[in-house]
Amino acid sequence: PENRWDSSRCSKRTMVSTAALPDWKTVASSTIAGFCSRISCHPFDTIKARQQAAHHSQNTRNSFSMLSEIWNAEGLSGLYRGIGVACSGSVPAGVLFMVSYETWKAIFSTLNTYPAVVQFSSGFMAEAVSCCLWVPIDVIKERLQVQTPNSTAGYKNSLDATRTIMKLEGLSGLYKGYGSTLASFGPYSALLWLFSEQLTSAATPKNNEGESMRLPLPTLLAINGLAAIGASSLTNPFDVVKLRLQVQRRKMVDQAGNIVAVDEFAYKYNGLLDGLATIVKTESPKALFKGVTARMLFFGPSAAIFLSVTHWLKALM
């Protein structure tokens, strides 16, 4: 019995050690998938950002009306504000997320817990690790996205936004809302993986030998799209506060070269809980679901493309 226990323990350590090494297939496939998903779905992310940033005193249009409005007033460039930092940053962040998920899944699997617990926990931990890249990307991207032609002071592009934030607010400015980001996307990623893996397992057919067969790409897209829509709708309240924390109380340089505080928005939250309570008190509980349609329209196809194409390409490699 002692020898069997030692052998089992060594096997588990080897499994975790091997999983900790980045799989080149995961890196390559998630890089391609991340770029494709971001390019195709970014406009709805911009719409979501503007809807969530709008205070109750501001007129908030539905997703498709806002799409038309931005297109007419700013053209394609308005819908793709922040695409530079989103593409250059989300690709490595997406790779880190996928590698982290597979690593944590291997670690939690050695504990012999229920599959649903492994999937949920691994998704949350993958987000916790990848947030070190996602948060600065979100801060820069979202400040560019909520910027309109009528803004009193604005960033020229992603690089200018990065330089300005570092100069005026320091590193802490780039990591604004770190806790609220984890509170928002931690549960989102945990639910996404839980829904995705459970639905995939239920939909996967078996051959005569009892082995799982590979699902076709359209089926994977449908499964992961549904998983993302469910996860994104449930976590929308945290996302609203997260975005507002990251865009509020900015410092900018005006045309004369003076440093000025830019308060384009009426809110000033001190954190996630304060933001949630203030929105319910000053706006309404319904305001916590601002931008939920645009969020589902973004994350549904975006996550479907990212997860499905990643798995599909890995199977072909």
PDB file of C-alpha atoms in Angstrom:
ATOM      1  CA  PRO A   1       0.000   0.000   0.000  1.00  0.00           C
ATOM      2  CA  GLU A   2       2.850   2.397   0.810  1.00  0.00           C
ATOM      3  CA  ASN A   3       4.465   1.843  -2.602  1.00  0.00           C
ATOM      4  CA  ARG A   4       1.165   2.361  -4.401  1.00  0.00           C
ATOM      5  CA  TRP A   5       0.585   5.633  -2.519  1.00  0.00           C
ATOM      6  CA  ASP A   6       4.079   6.907  -3.375  1.00  0.00           C
ATOM      7  CA  SER A   7       3.572   5.989  -7.027  1.00  0.00           C
ATOM      8  CA  SER A   8       0.225   7.756  -7.133  1.00  0.00           C
ATOM      9  CA  ARG A   9       1.678  10.839  -5.499  1.00  0.00           C
ATOM     10  CA  CYS A  10       4.553  10.949  -8.004  1.00  0.00           C
ATOM     11  CA  SER A  11       2.090  10.542 -10.856  1.00  0.00           C
ATOM     12  CA  LYS A  12       0.059  13.475  -9.629  1.00  0.00           C
ATOM     13  CA  ARG A  13       3.131  15.660  -9.273  1.00  0.00           C
ATOM     14  CA  THR A  14       4.243  14.756 -12.781  1.00  0.00           C
ATOM     15  CA  MET A  15       0.796  15.634 -14.126  1.00  0.00           C
ATOM     16  CA  VAL A  16       0.811  19.069 -12.477  1.00  0.00           C
ATOM     17  CA  SER A  17       4.408  19.722 -13.512  1.00  0.00           C
ATOM     18  CA  THR A  18       3.698  18.841 -17.145  1.00  0.00           C
ATOM     19  CA  ALA A  19       0.523  20.935 -17.199  1.00  0.00           C
ATOM     20  CA  ALA A  20       2.446  23.941 -15.900  1.00  0.00           C
ATOM     21  CA  LEU A  21       4.474  24.005 -19.113  1.00  0.00           C
ATOM     22  CA  PRO A  22       2.784  26.099 -21.834  1.00  0.00           C
ATOM     23  CA  ASP A  23       1.432  23.873 -24.597  1.00  0.00           C
ATOM     24  CA  TRP A  24       2.485  25.333 -27.976  1.00  0.00           C
ATOM     25  CA  LYS A  25      -0.821  24.187 -29.475  1.00  0.00           C
ATOM     26  CA  THR A  26      -2.749  26.150 -26.860  1.00  0.00           C
ATOM     27  CA  VAL A  27      -0.557  29.221 -27.409  1.00  0.00           C
ATOM     28  CA  ALA A  28      -0.830  29.110 -31.208  1.00  0.00           C
ATOM     29  CA  SER A  29      -4.539  28.333 -31.407  1.00  0.00           C
ATOM     30  CA  SER A  30      -5.605  30.848 -28.748  1.00  0.00           C
ATOM     31  CA  THR A  31      -3.497  33.575 -30.404  1.00  0.00           C
ATOM     32  CA  ILE A  32      -5.315  33.143 -33.713  1.00  0.00           C
ATOM     33  CA  ALA A  33      -8.704  32.749 -32.024  1.00  0.00           C
ATOM     34  CA  GLY A  34      -8.183  35.817 -29.810  1.00  0.00           C
ATOM     35  CA  PHE A  35      -7.371  38.054 -32.766  1.00  0.00           C
ATOM     36  CA  CYS A  36     -10.366  36.824 -34.794  1.00  0.00           C
ATOM     37  CA  SER A  37     -12.830  37.253 -31.923  1.00  0.00           C
ATOM     38  CA  ARG A  38     -11.665  40.763 -31.043  1.00  0.00           C
ATOM     39  CA  ILE A  39     -11.699  42.123 -34.611  1.00  0.00           C
ATOM     40  CA  SER A  40     -15.158  40.756 -35.372  1.00  0.00           C
ATOM     41  CA  CYS A  41     -16.900  41.729 -32.117  1.00  0.00           C
ATOM     42  CA  HIS A  42     -15.242  44.972 -30.934  1.00  0.00           C
ATOM     43  CA  PRO A  43     -18.064  47.346 -32.061  1.00  0.00           C
ATOM     44  CA  PHE A  44     -20.511  45.809 -29.569  1.00  0.00           C
ATOM     45  CA  ASP A  45     -17.898  46.195 -26.826  1.00  0.00           C
ATOM     46  CA  THR A  46     -17.760  49.925 -27.624  1.00  0.00           C
ATOM     47  CA  ILE A  47     -21.561  50.181 -27.485  1.00  0.00           C
ATOM     48  CA  LYS A  48     -21.599  48.340 -24.143  1.00  0.00           C
ATOM     49  CA  ALA A  49     -18.984  50.721 -22.719  1.00  0.00           C
ATOM     50  CA  ARG A  50     -20.948  53.837 -23.668  1.00  0.00           C
ATOM     51  CA  GLN A  51     -24.239  52.475 -22.359  1.00  0.00           C
ATOM     52  CA  GLN A  52     -22.741  51.439 -19.030  1.00  0.00           C
ATOM     53  CA  ALA A  53     -20.856  54.714 -18.584  1.00  0.00           C
ATOM     54  CA  ALA A  54     -24.001  56.807 -19.099  1.00  0.00           C
ATOM     55  CA  HIS A  55     -25.561  58.171 -15.888  1.00  0.00           C
ATOM     56  CA  HIS A  56     -29.332  58.133 -15.417  1.00  0.00           C
ATOM     57  CA  SER A  57     -29.412  61.845 -16.317  1.00  0.00           C
ATOM     58  CA  GLN A  58     -27.980  61.012 -19.732  1.00  0.00           C
ATOM     59  CA  ASN A  59     -30.063  59.599 -22.560  1.00  0.00           C
ATOM     60  CA  THR A  60     -29.234  55.906 -22.976  1.00  0.00           C
ATOM     61  CA  ARG A  61     -30.298  54.398 -26.285  1.00  0.00           C
ATOM     62  CA  ASN A  62     -30.723  50.733 -27.053  1.00  0.00           C
ATOM     63  CA  SER A  63     -27.818  48.841 -28.596  1.00  0.00           C
ATOM     64  CA  PHE A  64     -28.856  49.083 -32.234  1.00  0.00           C
ATOM     65  CA  SER A  65     -29.860  52.762 -32.005  1.00  0.00           C
ATOM     66  CA  MET A  66     -26.471  53.537 -30.486  1.00  0.00           C
ATOM     67  CA  LEU A  67     -24.756  51.498 -33.194  1.00  0.00           C
ATOM     68  CA  SER A  68     -26.476  53.656 -35.819  1.00  0.00           C
ATOM     69  CA  GLU A  69     -25.707  56.853 -33.924  1.00  0.00           C
ATOM     70  CA  ILE A  70     -21.985  56.129 -33.577  1.00  0.00           C
ATOM     71  CA  TRP A  71     -21.779  55.045 -37.210  1.00  0.00           C
ATOM     72  CA  ASN A  72     -23.440  58.264 -38.422  1.00  0.00           C
ATOM     73  CA  ALA A  73     -21.468  60.599 -36.149  1.00  0.00           C
ATOM     74  CA  GLU A  74     -18.041  58.960 -36.021  1.00  0.00           C
ATOM     75  CA  GLY A  75     -17.958  56.303 -38.693  1.00  0.00           C
ATOM     76  CA  LEU A  76     -16.160  52.974 -38.436  1.00  0.00           C
ATOM     77  CA  SER A  77     -13.336  54.506 -36.371  1.00  0.00           C
ATOM     78  CA  GLY A  78     -15.826  55.388 -33.633  1.00  0.00           C
ATOM     79  CA  LEU A  79     -16.994  51.797 -33.333  1.00  0.00           C
ATOM     80  CA  TYR A  80     -13.386  50.592 -33.253  1.00  0.00           C
ATOM     81  CA  ARG A  81     -12.074  53.007 -30.625  1.00  0.00           C
ATOM     82  CA  GLY A  82      -9.484  51.245 -28.483  1.00  0.00           C
ATOM     83  CA  ILE A  83      -8.957  48.434 -30.985  1.00  0.00           C
ATOM     84  CA  GLY A  84      -5.187  48.984 -30.985  1.00  0.00           C
ATOM     85  CA  VAL A  85      -4.627  48.165 -27.321  1.00  0.00           C
ATOM     86  CA  ALA A  86      -7.408  45.563 -27.412  1.00  0.00           C
ATOM     87  CA  CYS A  87      -5.735  43.572 -30.201  1.00  0.00           C
ATOM     88  CA  SER A  88      -2.148  43.971 -29.036  1.00  0.00           C
ATOM     89  CA  GLY A  89      -3.053  43.214 -25.425  1.00  0.00           C
ATOM     90  CA  SER A  90      -5.921  40.749 -25.566  1.00  0.00           C
ATOM     91  CA  VAL A  91      -3.974  38.225 -27.631  1.00  0.00           C
ATOM     92  CA  PRO A  92      -1.254  37.622 -24.971  1.00  0.00           C
ATOM     93  CA  ALA A  93      -3.873  37.990 -22.215  1.00  0.00           C
ATOM     94  CA  GLY A  94      -6.048  35.387 -23.936  1.00  0.00           C
ATOM     95  CA  VAL A  95      -3.106  33.018 -24.269  1.00  0.00           C
ATOM     96  CA  LEU A  96      -2.266  33.492 -20.573  1.00  0.00           C
ATOM     97  CA  PHE A  97      -5.903  32.843 -19.714  1.00  0.00           C
ATOM     98  CA  MET A  98      -6.060  29.570 -21.681  1.00  0.00           C
ATOM     99  CA  VAL A  99      -2.712  28.274 -20.406  1.00  0.00           C
ATOM    100  CA  SER A 100      -3.693  29.214 -16.830  1.00  0.00           C
ATOM    101  CA  TYR A 101      -7.039  27.451 -17.160  1.00  0.00           C
ATOM    102  CA  GLU A 102      -5.470  24.199 -18.356  1.00  0.00           C
ATOM    103  CA  THR A 103      -2.812  24.412 -15.633  1.00  0.00           C
ATOM    104  CA  TRP A 104      -5.290  25.027 -12.824  1.00  0.00           C
ATOM    105  CA  LYS A 105      -7.633  22.376 -14.191  1.00  0.00           C
ATOM    106  CA  ALA A 106      -4.838  19.795 -13.988  1.00  0.00           C
ATOM    107  CA  ILE A 107      -4.021  20.906 -10.431  1.00  0.00           C
ATOM    108  CA  PHE A 108      -7.630  20.826  -9.184  1.00  0.00           C
ATOM    109  CA  SER A 109      -8.269  17.502 -10.941  1.00  0.00           C
ATOM    110  CA  THR A 110      -5.658  15.852  -8.723  1.00  0.00           C
ATOM    111  CA  LEU A 111      -7.853  16.662  -5.726  1.00  0.00           C
ATOM    112  CA  ASN A 112     -10.498  14.237  -7.060  1.00  0.00           C
ATOM    113  CA  THR A 113     -13.302  16.783  -6.687  1.00  0.00           C
ATOM    114  CA  TYR A 114     -16.465  16.972  -8.758  1.00  0.00           C
ATOM    115  CA  PRO A 115     -15.883  18.042 -12.415  1.00  0.00           C
ATOM    116  CA  ALA A 116     -18.183  21.065 -12.021  1.00  0.00           C
ATOM    117  CA  VAL A 117     -16.129  22.294  -9.039  1.00  0.00           C
ATOM    118  CA  VAL A 118     -12.891  21.802 -11.002  1.00  0.00           C
ATOM    119  CA  GLN A 119     -14.249  23.736 -13.990  1.00  0.00           C
ATOM    120  CA  PHE A 120     -15.669  26.601 -11.900  1.00  0.00           C
ATOM    121  CA  SER A 121     -12.535  26.960  -9.749  1.00  0.00           C
ATOM    122  CA  SER A 122     -10.162  26.704 -12.710  1.00  0.00           C
ATOM    123  CA  GLY A 123     -12.065  29.403 -14.605  1.00  0.00           C
ATOM    124  CA  PHE A 124     -11.918  31.774 -11.644  1.00  0.00           C
ATOM    125  CA  MET A 125      -8.194  31.187 -11.065  1.00  0.00           C
ATOM    126  CA  ALA A 126      -7.398  31.608 -14.773  1.00  0.00           C
ATOM    127  CA  GLU A 127      -9.058  35.020 -14.638  1.00  0.00           C
ATOM    128  CA  ALA A 128      -7.203  35.951 -11.437  1.00  0.00           C
ATOM    129  CA  VAL A 129      -3.873  35.237 -13.145  1.00  0.00           C
ATOM    130  CA  SER A 130      -4.675  36.887 -16.480  1.00  0.00           C
ATOM    131  CA  CYS A 131      -6.081  40.028 -14.805  1.00  0.00           C
ATOM    132  CA  CYS A 132      -2.514  41.309 -14.518  1.00  0.00           C
ATOM    133  CA  LEU A 133      -2.781  41.907 -18.286  1.00  0.00           C
ATOM    134  CA  TRP A 134      -6.519  42.430 -18.699  1.00  0.00           C
ATOM    135  CA  VAL A 135      -6.895  45.345 -16.253  1.00  0.00           C
ATOM    136  CA  PRO A 136      -4.488  47.813 -17.971  1.00  0.00           C
ATOM    137  CA  ILE A 137      -5.972  46.807 -21.335  1.00  0.00           C
ATOM    138  CA  ASP A 138      -9.490  47.503 -20.044  1.00  0.00           C
ATOM    139  CA  VAL A 139      -8.589  50.875 -18.518  1.00  0.00           C
ATOM    140  CA  ILE A 140      -7.004  52.164 -21.734  1.00  0.00           C
ATOM    141  CA  LYS A 141      -9.578  50.592 -24.046  1.00  0.00           C
ATOM    142  CA  GLU A 142     -12.623  51.764 -22.111  1.00  0.00           C
ATOM    143  CA  ARG A 143     -11.412  55.337 -21.694  1.00  0.00           C
ATOM    144  CA  LEU A 144     -10.959  55.498 -25.448  1.00  0.00           C
ATOM    145  CA  GLN A 145     -14.340  53.867 -26.079  1.00  0.00           C
ATOM    146  CA  VAL A 146     -16.355  56.296 -23.925  1.00  0.00           C
ATOM    147  CA  GLN A 147     -14.573  59.239 -25.523  1.00  0.00           C
ATOM    148  CA  THR A 148     -16.759  61.107 -28.040  1.00  0.00           C
ATOM    149  CA  PRO A 149     -16.058  63.969 -30.468  1.00  0.00           C
ATOM    150  CA  ASN A 150     -17.675  66.270 -27.864  1.00  0.00           C
ATOM    151  CA  SER A 151     -15.265  65.278 -25.085  1.00  0.00           C
ATOM    152  CA  THR A 152     -13.517  68.319 -23.574  1.00  0.00           C
ATOM    153  CA  ALA A 153     -10.171  66.545 -23.541  1.00  0.00           C
ATOM    154  CA  GLY A 154      -9.262  63.210 -24.997  1.00  0.00           C
ATOM    155  CA  TYR A 155      -6.584  60.720 -25.904  1.00  0.00           C
ATOM    156  CA  LYS A 156      -5.273  60.618 -29.469  1.00  0.00           C
ATOM    157  CA  ASN A 157      -4.841  56.831 -29.591  1.00  0.00           C
ATOM    158  CA  SER A 158      -3.923  53.800 -27.477  1.00  0.00           C
ATOM    159  CA  LEU A 159      -0.254  54.786 -27.164  1.00  0.00           C
ATOM    160  CA  ASP A 160      -1.117  58.366 -26.162  1.00  0.00           C
ATOM    161  CA  ALA A 161      -3.607  57.043 -23.598  1.00  0.00           C
ATOM    162  CA  THR A 162      -0.984  54.738 -22.085  1.00  0.00           C
ATOM    163  CA  ARG A 163       1.621  57.511 -21.860  1.00  0.00           C
ATOM    164  CA  THR A 164      -0.849  60.047 -20.426  1.00  0.00           C
ATOM    165  CA  ILE A 165      -2.202  57.701 -17.757  1.00  0.00           C
ATOM    166  CA  MET A 166       1.317  56.666 -16.704  1.00  0.00           C
ATOM    167  CA  LYS A 167       2.460  60.297 -16.569  1.00  0.00           C
ATOM    168  CA  LEU A 168      -0.514  61.734 -14.686  1.00  0.00           C
ATOM    169  CA  GLU A 169      -1.799  58.806 -12.640  1.00  0.00           C
ATOM    170  CA  GLY A 170       1.113  56.398 -12.444  1.00  0.00           C
ATOM    171  CA  LEU A 171       0.937  52.615 -12.505  1.00  0.00           C
ATOM    172  CA  SER A 172      -2.057  52.670 -10.146  1.00  0.00           C
ATOM    173  CA  GLY A 173      -3.990  54.510 -12.850  1.00  0.00           C
ATOM    174  CA  LEU A 174      -3.480  51.611 -15.251  1.00  0.00           C
ATOM    175  CA  TYR A 175      -4.666  49.167 -12.588  1.00  0.00           C
ATOM    176  CA  LYS A 176      -7.779  51.091 -11.562  1.00  0.00           C
ATOM    177  CA  GLY A 177     -10.621  48.799 -10.621  1.00  0.00           C
ATOM    178  CA  TYR A 178      -8.469  45.675 -10.264  1.00  0.00           C
ATOM    179  CA  GLY A 179     -10.646  44.280  -7.492  1.00  0.00           C
ATOM    180  CA  SER A 180     -13.891  45.056  -9.312  1.00  0.00           C
ATOM    181  CA  THR A 181     -12.479  43.505 -12.498  1.00  0.00           C
ATOM    182  CA  LEU A 182     -11.779  40.269 -10.648  1.00  0.00           C
ATOM    183  CA  ALA A 183     -15.197  40.463  -8.978  1.00  0.00           C
ATOM    184  CA  SER A 184     -16.786  40.865 -12.408  1.00  0.00           C
ATOM    185  CA  PHE A 185     -14.737  38.593 -14.634  1.00  0.00           C
ATOM    186  CA  GLY A 186     -13.816  36.000 -12.006  1.00  0.00           C
ATOM    187  CA  PRO A 187     -17.414  34.753 -11.723  1.00  0.00           C
ATOM    188  CA  TYR A 188     -17.915  35.333 -15.466  1.00  0.00           C
ATOM    189  CA  SER A 189     -14.976  33.091 -16.411  1.00  0.00           C
ATOM    190  CA  ALA A 190     -15.909  30.529 -13.760  1.00  0.00           C
ATOM    191  CA  LEU A 191     -19.499  30.312 -15.047  1.00  0.00           C
ATOM    192  CA  LEU A 192     -18.355  30.388 -18.671  1.00  0.00           C
ATOM    193  CA  TRP A 193     -16.136  27.330 -18.249  1.00  0.00           C
ATOM    194  CA  LEU A 194     -18.690  25.536 -16.100  1.00  0.00           C
ATOM    195  CA  PHE A 195     -21.494  26.072 -18.653  1.00  0.00           C
ATOM    196  CA  SER A 196     -19.209  25.387 -21.627  1.00  0.00           C
ATOM    197  CA  GLU A 197     -17.731  22.132 -20.361  1.00  0.00           C
ATOM    198  CA  GLN A 198     -21.033  20.800 -19.023  1.00  0.00           C
ATOM    199  CA  LEU A 199     -22.868  21.563 -22.291  1.00  0.00           C
ATOM    200  CA  THR A 200     -19.995  20.155 -24.359  1.00  0.00           C
ATOM    201  CA  SER A 201     -19.956  16.961 -22.296  1.00  0.00           C
ATOM    202  CA  ALA A 202     -23.729  16.552 -22.689  1.00  0.00           C
ATOM    203  CA  ALA A 203     -23.585  17.161 -26.474  1.00  0.00           C
ATOM    204  CA  THR A 204     -20.542  14.983 -27.261  1.00  0.00           C
ATOM    205  CA  PRO A 205     -21.531  11.685 -28.920  1.00  0.00           C
ATOM    206  CA  LYS A 206     -19.751   8.376 -28.256  1.00  0.00           C
ATOM    207  CA  ASN A 207     -18.559   5.864 -30.831  1.00  0.00           C
ATOM    208  CA  ASN A 208     -19.100   2.097 -30.612  1.00  0.00           C
ATOM    209  CA  GLU A 209     -16.047   1.748 -28.369  1.00  0.00           C
ATOM    210  CA  GLY A 210     -17.430   4.320 -25.935  1.00  0.00           C
ATOM    211  CA  GLU A 211     -14.856   6.956 -26.897  1.00  0.00           C
ATOM    212  CA  SER A 212     -15.862  10.628 -27.199  1.00  0.00           C
ATOM    213  CA  MET A 213     -16.115  11.916 -30.761  1.00  0.00           C
ATOM    214  CA  ARG A 214     -15.024  15.374 -31.869  1.00  0.00           C
ATOM    215  CA  LEU A 215     -17.827  17.919 -32.124  1.00  0.00           C
ATOM    216  CA  PRO A 216     -18.100  19.931 -35.370  1.00  0.00           C
ATOM    217  CA  LEU A 217     -17.158  23.628 -35.244  1.00  0.00           C
ATOM    218  CA  PRO A 218     -20.771  24.944 -35.623  1.00  0.00           C
ATOM    219  CA  THR A 219     -21.844  22.910 -32.581  1.00  0.00           C
ATOM    220  CA  LEU A 220     -18.911  24.216 -30.550  1.00  0.00           C
ATOM    221  CA  LEU A 221     -19.775  27.791 -31.565  1.00  0.00           C
ATOM    222  CA  ALA A 222     -23.396  27.334 -30.457  1.00  0.00           C
ATOM    223  CA  ILE A 223     -22.439  25.748 -27.115  1.00  0.00           C
ATOM    224  CA  ASN A 224     -19.808  28.332 -26.192  1.00  0.00           C
ATOM    225  CA  GLY A 225     -22.008  31.182 -27.393  1.00  0.00           C
ATOM    226  CA  LEU A 226     -24.840  30.068 -25.113  1.00  0.00           C
ATOM    227  CA  ALA A 227     -22.409  29.623 -22.214  1.00  0.00           C
ATOM    228  CA  ALA A 228     -21.035  33.154 -22.681  1.00  0.00           C
ATOM    229  CA  ILE A 229     -24.486  34.733 -22.979  1.00  0.00           C
ATOM    230  CA  GLY A 230     -25.565  33.120 -19.701  1.00  0.00           C
ATOM    231  CA  ALA A 231     -22.366  34.058 -17.860  1.00  0.00           C
ATOM    232  CA  SER A 232     -22.247  37.641 -19.164  1.00  0.00           C
ATOM    233  CA  SER A 233     -25.875  38.427 -18.291  1.00  0.00           C
ATOM    234  CA  LEU A 234     -25.546  37.157 -14.710  1.00  0.00           C
ATOM    235  CA  THR A 235     -22.377  39.178 -13.990  1.00  0.00           C
ATOM    236  CA  ASN A 236     -23.423  42.438 -15.699  1.00  0.00           C
ATOM    237  CA  PRO A 237     -23.971  44.454 -12.457  1.00  0.00           C
ATOM    238  CA  PHE A 238     -20.309  44.006 -11.459  1.00  0.00           C
ATOM    239  CA  ASP A 239     -19.206  44.958 -14.971  1.00  0.00           C
ATOM    240  CA  VAL A 240     -21.139  48.255 -14.857  1.00  0.00           C
ATOM    241  CA  VAL A 241     -19.388  49.326 -11.656  1.00  0.00           C
ATOM    242  CA  LYS A 242     -16.027  48.069 -12.906  1.00  0.00           C
ATOM    243  CA  LEU A 243     -16.217  50.187 -16.048  1.00  0.00           C
ATOM    244  CA  ARG A 244     -17.355  53.302 -14.179  1.00  0.00           C
ATOM    245  CA  LEU A 245     -14.530  52.982 -11.668  1.00  0.00           C
ATOM    246  CA  GLN A 246     -12.020  52.786 -14.514  1.00  0.00           C
ATOM    247  CA  VAL A 247     -13.275  55.833 -16.450  1.00  0.00           C
ATOM    248  CA  GLN A 248     -14.162  58.193 -13.584  1.00  0.00           C
ATOM    249  CA  ARG A 249     -11.997  61.058 -12.254  1.00  0.00           C
ATOM    250  CA  ARG A 250      -9.484  61.171 -15.074  1.00  0.00           C
ATOM    251  CA  LYS A 251      -6.646  63.639 -15.413  1.00  0.00           C
ATOM    252  CA  MET A 252      -5.845  65.045 -18.833  1.00  0.00           C
ATOM    253  CA  VAL A 253      -3.664  67.647 -20.501  1.00  0.00           C
ATOM    254  CA  ASP A 254      -5.689  70.412 -22.178  1.00  0.00           C
ATOM    255  CA  GLN A 255      -4.766  72.239 -25.391  1.00  0.00           C
ATOM    256  CA  ALA A 256      -2.747  74.806 -23.416  1.00  0.00           C
ATOM    257  CA  GLY A 257      -0.665  72.038 -21.856  1.00  0.00           C
ATOM    258  CA  ASN A 258      -2.226  72.322 -18.397  1.00  0.00           C
ATOM    259  CA  ILE A 259      -3.115  69.296 -16.294  1.00  0.00           C
ATOM    260  CA  VAL A 260      -6.868  69.309 -15.656  1.00  0.00           C
ATOM    261  CA  ALA A 261      -9.318  66.974 -13.943  1.00  0.00           C
ATOM    262  CA  VAL A 262     -11.921  65.635 -16.337  1.00  0.00           C
ATOM    263  CA  ASP A 263     -15.257  64.842 -14.726  1.00  0.00           C
ATOM    264  CA  GLU A 264     -17.389  63.869 -17.700  1.00  0.00           C
ATOM    265  CA  PHE A 265     -19.494  61.594 -15.525  1.00  0.00           C
ATOM    266  CA  ALA A 266     -21.571  62.485 -12.470  1.00  0.00           C
ATOM    267  CA  TYR A 267     -20.511  59.513 -10.368  1.00  0.00           C
ATOM    268  CA  LYS A 268     -17.514  59.139  -8.049  1.00  0.00           C
ATOM    269  CA  TYR A 269     -17.446  55.681  -6.461  1.00  0.00           C
ATOM    270  CA  ASN A 270     -15.025  54.577  -3.754  1.00  0.00           C
ATOM    271  CA  GLY A 271     -15.110  50.920  -4.712  1.00  0.00           C
ATOM    272  CA  LEU A 272     -17.245  48.035  -5.923  1.00  0.00           C
ATOM    273  CA  LEU A 273     -19.709  47.886  -3.020  1.00  0.00           C
ATOM    274  CA  ASP A 274     -20.100  51.673  -2.923  1.00  0.00           C
ATOM    275  CA  GLY A 275     -20.727  51.661  -6.665  1.00  0.00           C
ATOM    276  CA  LEU A 276     -23.400  48.960  -6.455  1.00  0.00           C
ATOM    277  CA  ALA A 277     -25.178  50.685  -3.563  1.00  0.00           C
ATOM    278  CA  THR A 278     -24.993  54.153  -5.162  1.00  0.00           C
ATOM    279  CA  ILE A 279     -26.393  52.957  -8.497  1.00  0.00           C
ATOM    280  CA  VAL A 280     -29.348  51.263  -6.766  1.00  0.00           C
ATOM    281  CA  LYS A 281     -29.963  54.359  -4.616  1.00  0.00           C
ATOM    282  CA  THR A 282     -29.499  57.162  -7.181  1.00  0.00           C
ATOM    283  CA  GLU A 283     -30.592  55.411 -10.377  1.00  0.00           C
ATOM    284  CA  SER A 284     -32.420  52.106  -9.881  1.00  0.00           C
ATOM    285  CA  PRO A 285     -31.695  48.372  -9.603  1.00  0.00           C
ATOM    286  CA  LYS A 286     -32.476  48.215 -13.320  1.00  0.00           C
ATOM    287  CA  ALA A 287     -29.449  50.445 -14.001  1.00  0.00           C
ATOM    288  CA  LEU A 288     -27.180  47.581 -12.894  1.00  0.00           C
ATOM    289  CA  PHE A 289     -28.147  45.870 -16.147  1.00  0.00           C
ATOM    290  CA  LYS A 290     -27.235  48.757 -18.420  1.00  0.00           C
ATOM    291  CA  GLY A 291     -25.575  47.507 -21.570  1.00  0.00           C
ATOM    292  CA  VAL A 292     -26.535  43.895 -20.867  1.00  0.00           C
ATOM    293  CA  THR A 293     -27.818  43.343 -24.416  1.00  0.00           C
ATOM    294  CA  ALA A 294     -24.634  44.747 -25.951  1.00  0.00           C
ATOM    295  CA  ARG A 295     -22.588  42.726 -23.461  1.00  0.00           C
ATOM    296  CA  MET A 296     -24.309  39.514 -24.545  1.00  0.00           C
ATOM    297  CA  LEU A 297     -23.958  40.511 -28.215  1.00  0.00           C
ATOM    298  CA  PHE A 298     -20.232  40.990 -27.609  1.00  0.00           C
ATOM    299  CA  PHE A 299     -19.380  38.071 -25.331  1.00  0.00           C
ATOM    300  CA  GLY A 300     -21.712  35.571 -27.016  1.00  0.00           C
ATOM    301  CA  PRO A 301     -19.959  35.509 -30.402  1.00  0.00           C
ATOM    302  CA  SER A 302     -16.591  36.623 -28.988  1.00  0.00           C
ATOM    303  CA  ALA A 303     -16.302  33.756 -26.488  1.00  0.00           C
ATOM    304  CA  ALA A 304     -17.852  31.359 -28.995  1.00  0.00           C
ATOM    305  CA  ILE A 305     -15.162  32.210 -31.551  1.00  0.00           C
ATOM    306  CA  PHE A 306     -12.324  32.261 -29.019  1.00  0.00           C
ATOM    307  CA  LEU A 307     -13.083  28.993 -27.226  1.00  0.00           C
ATOM    308  CA  SER A 308     -14.398  27.070 -30.240  1.00  0.00           C
ATOM    309  CA  VAL A 309     -11.647  28.088 -32.664  1.00  0.00           C
ATOM    310  CA  THR A 310      -9.003  27.409 -29.993  1.00  0.00           C
ATOM    311  CA  HIS A 311     -10.261  23.858 -29.398  1.00  0.00           C
ATOM    312  CA  TRP A 312     -10.914  23.239 -33.093  1.00  0.00           C
ATOM    313  CA  LEU A 313      -7.435  24.388 -34.170  1.00  0.00           C
ATOM    314  CA  LYS A 314      -5.782  22.395 -31.356  1.00  0.00           C
ATOM    315  CA  ALA A 315      -7.517  19.248 -32.617  1.00  0.00           C
ATOM    316  CA  LEU A 316      -6.178  19.872 -36.129  1.00  0.00           C
ATOM    317  CA  MET A 317      -2.581  20.437 -34.995  1.00  0.00           C
TER     318      MET A 317
END
